[in-house]
């Protein structure tokens, strides 16, 4: 389980006023309050190697909390996020690199 808050200078702040576009009730109940996002893996990823790429399926969850002035955290939503990704490694002049693409 990982919890984080975005740095103050980050251009997109995780606050109820920014999430209010998706959930107006959130902004009504908790006007302009900071939020936390907790992320975790629900199960181990599935990985497979193919001659042209690496394929994987990630199984994760994200839970959002409003942080009240007294530091109490109020849970507001839980999302299960499953993603299929493809990675293509490259080697250039003794450097390992690559690309990762969301495929589903």
PDB file of N, CA, C and O in Angstrom, residues 6-15 18-19:
ATOM      1  N   UNK A   6       0.751  15.031  -3.818  1.00  0.00           N
ATOM      2  CA  UNK A   6       1.559  15.702  -4.832  1.00  0.00           C
ATOM      3  C   UNK A   6       2.280  16.898  -4.219  1.00  0.00           C
ATOM      4  O   UNK A   6       1.734  17.564  -3.332  1.00  0.00           O
ATOM      5  N   UNK A   7       3.488  17.205  -4.678  1.00  0.00           N
ATOM      6  CA  UNK A   7       4.200  18.388  -4.167  1.00  0.00           C
ATOM      7  C   UNK A   7       3.405  19.668  -4.439  1.00  0.00           C
ATOM      8  O   UNK A   7       2.651  19.745  -5.408  1.00  0.00           O
ATOM      9  N   UNK A   8       3.565  20.680  -3.588  1.00  0.00           N
ATOM     10  CA  UNK A   8       2.830  21.938  -3.707  1.00  0.00           C
ATOM     11  C   UNK A   8       2.987  22.585  -5.083  1.00  0.00           C
ATOM     12  O   UNK A   8       2.070  23.202  -5.593  1.00  0.00           O
ATOM     13  N   UNK A   9       4.170  22.465  -5.703  1.00  0.00           N
ATOM     14  CA  UNK A   9       4.428  23.134  -6.980  1.00  0.00           C
ATOM     15  C   UNK A   9       3.973  22.320  -8.190  1.00  0.00           C
ATOM     16  O   UNK A   9       4.088  22.776  -9.313  1.00  0.00           O
ATOM     17  N   UNK A  10       3.474  21.109  -7.974  1.00  0.00           N
ATOM     18  CA  UNK A  10       2.990  20.283  -9.082  1.00  0.00           C
ATOM     19  C   UNK A  10       1.801  20.988  -9.723  1.00  0.00           C
ATOM     20  O   UNK A  10       0.925  21.505  -9.020  1.00  0.00           O
ATOM     21  N   UNK A  11       1.726  21.047 -11.067  1.00  0.00           N
ATOM     22  CA  UNK A  11       0.676  21.847 -11.713  1.00  0.00           C
ATOM     23  C   UNK A  11      -0.753  21.353 -11.463  1.00  0.00           C
ATOM     24  O   UNK A  11      -1.688  22.123 -11.519  1.00  0.00           O
ATOM     25  N   UNK A  12      -0.941  20.080 -11.172  1.00  0.00           N
ATOM     26  CA  UNK A  12      -2.272  19.552 -10.892  1.00  0.00           C
ATOM     27  C   UNK A  12      -2.309  19.094  -9.445  1.00  0.00           C
ATOM     28  O   UNK A  12      -1.617  18.147  -9.074  1.00  0.00           O
ATOM     29  N   UNK A  13      -3.090  19.780  -8.626  1.00  0.00           N
ATOM     30  CA  UNK A  13      -3.193  19.424  -7.218  1.00  0.00           C
ATOM     31  C   UNK A  13      -4.379  18.488  -7.002  1.00  0.00           C
ATOM     32  O   UNK A  13      -5.424  18.642  -7.638  1.00  0.00           O
ATOM     33  N   UNK A  14      -4.198  17.539  -6.122  1.00  0.00           N
ATOM     34  CA  UNK A  14      -5.255  16.599  -5.787  1.00  0.00           C
ATOM     35  C   UNK A  14      -6.108  17.223  -4.681  1.00  0.00           C
ATOM     36  O   UNK A  14      -5.793  17.132  -3.496  1.00  0.00           O
ATOM     37  N   UNK A  15      -7.166  17.917  -5.115  1.00  0.00           N
ATOM     38  CA  UNK A  15      -8.066  18.616  -4.201  1.00  0.00           C
ATOM     39  C   UNK A  15      -9.499  18.359  -4.660  1.00  0.00           C
ATOM     40  O   UNK A  15      -9.738  18.072  -5.826  1.00  0.00           O
ATOM     41  N   UNK A  18     -10.776  20.113  -7.794  1.00  0.00           N
ATOM     42  CA  UNK A  18     -10.325  19.581  -9.074  1.00  0.00           C
ATOM     43  C   UNK A  18     -11.061  18.292  -9.449  1.00  0.00           C
ATOM     44  O   UNK A  18     -11.270  18.017 -10.620  1.00  0.00           O
ATOM     45  N   UNK A  19     -11.463  17.519  -8.465  1.00  0.00           N
ATOM     46  CA  UNK A  19     -12.183  16.276  -8.704  1.00  0.00           C
ATOM     47  C   UNK A  19     -13.681  16.549  -8.847  1.00  0.00           C
ATOM     48  O   UNK A  19     -14.428  15.724  -9.353  1.00  0.00           O
TER      49      UNK A  19
END
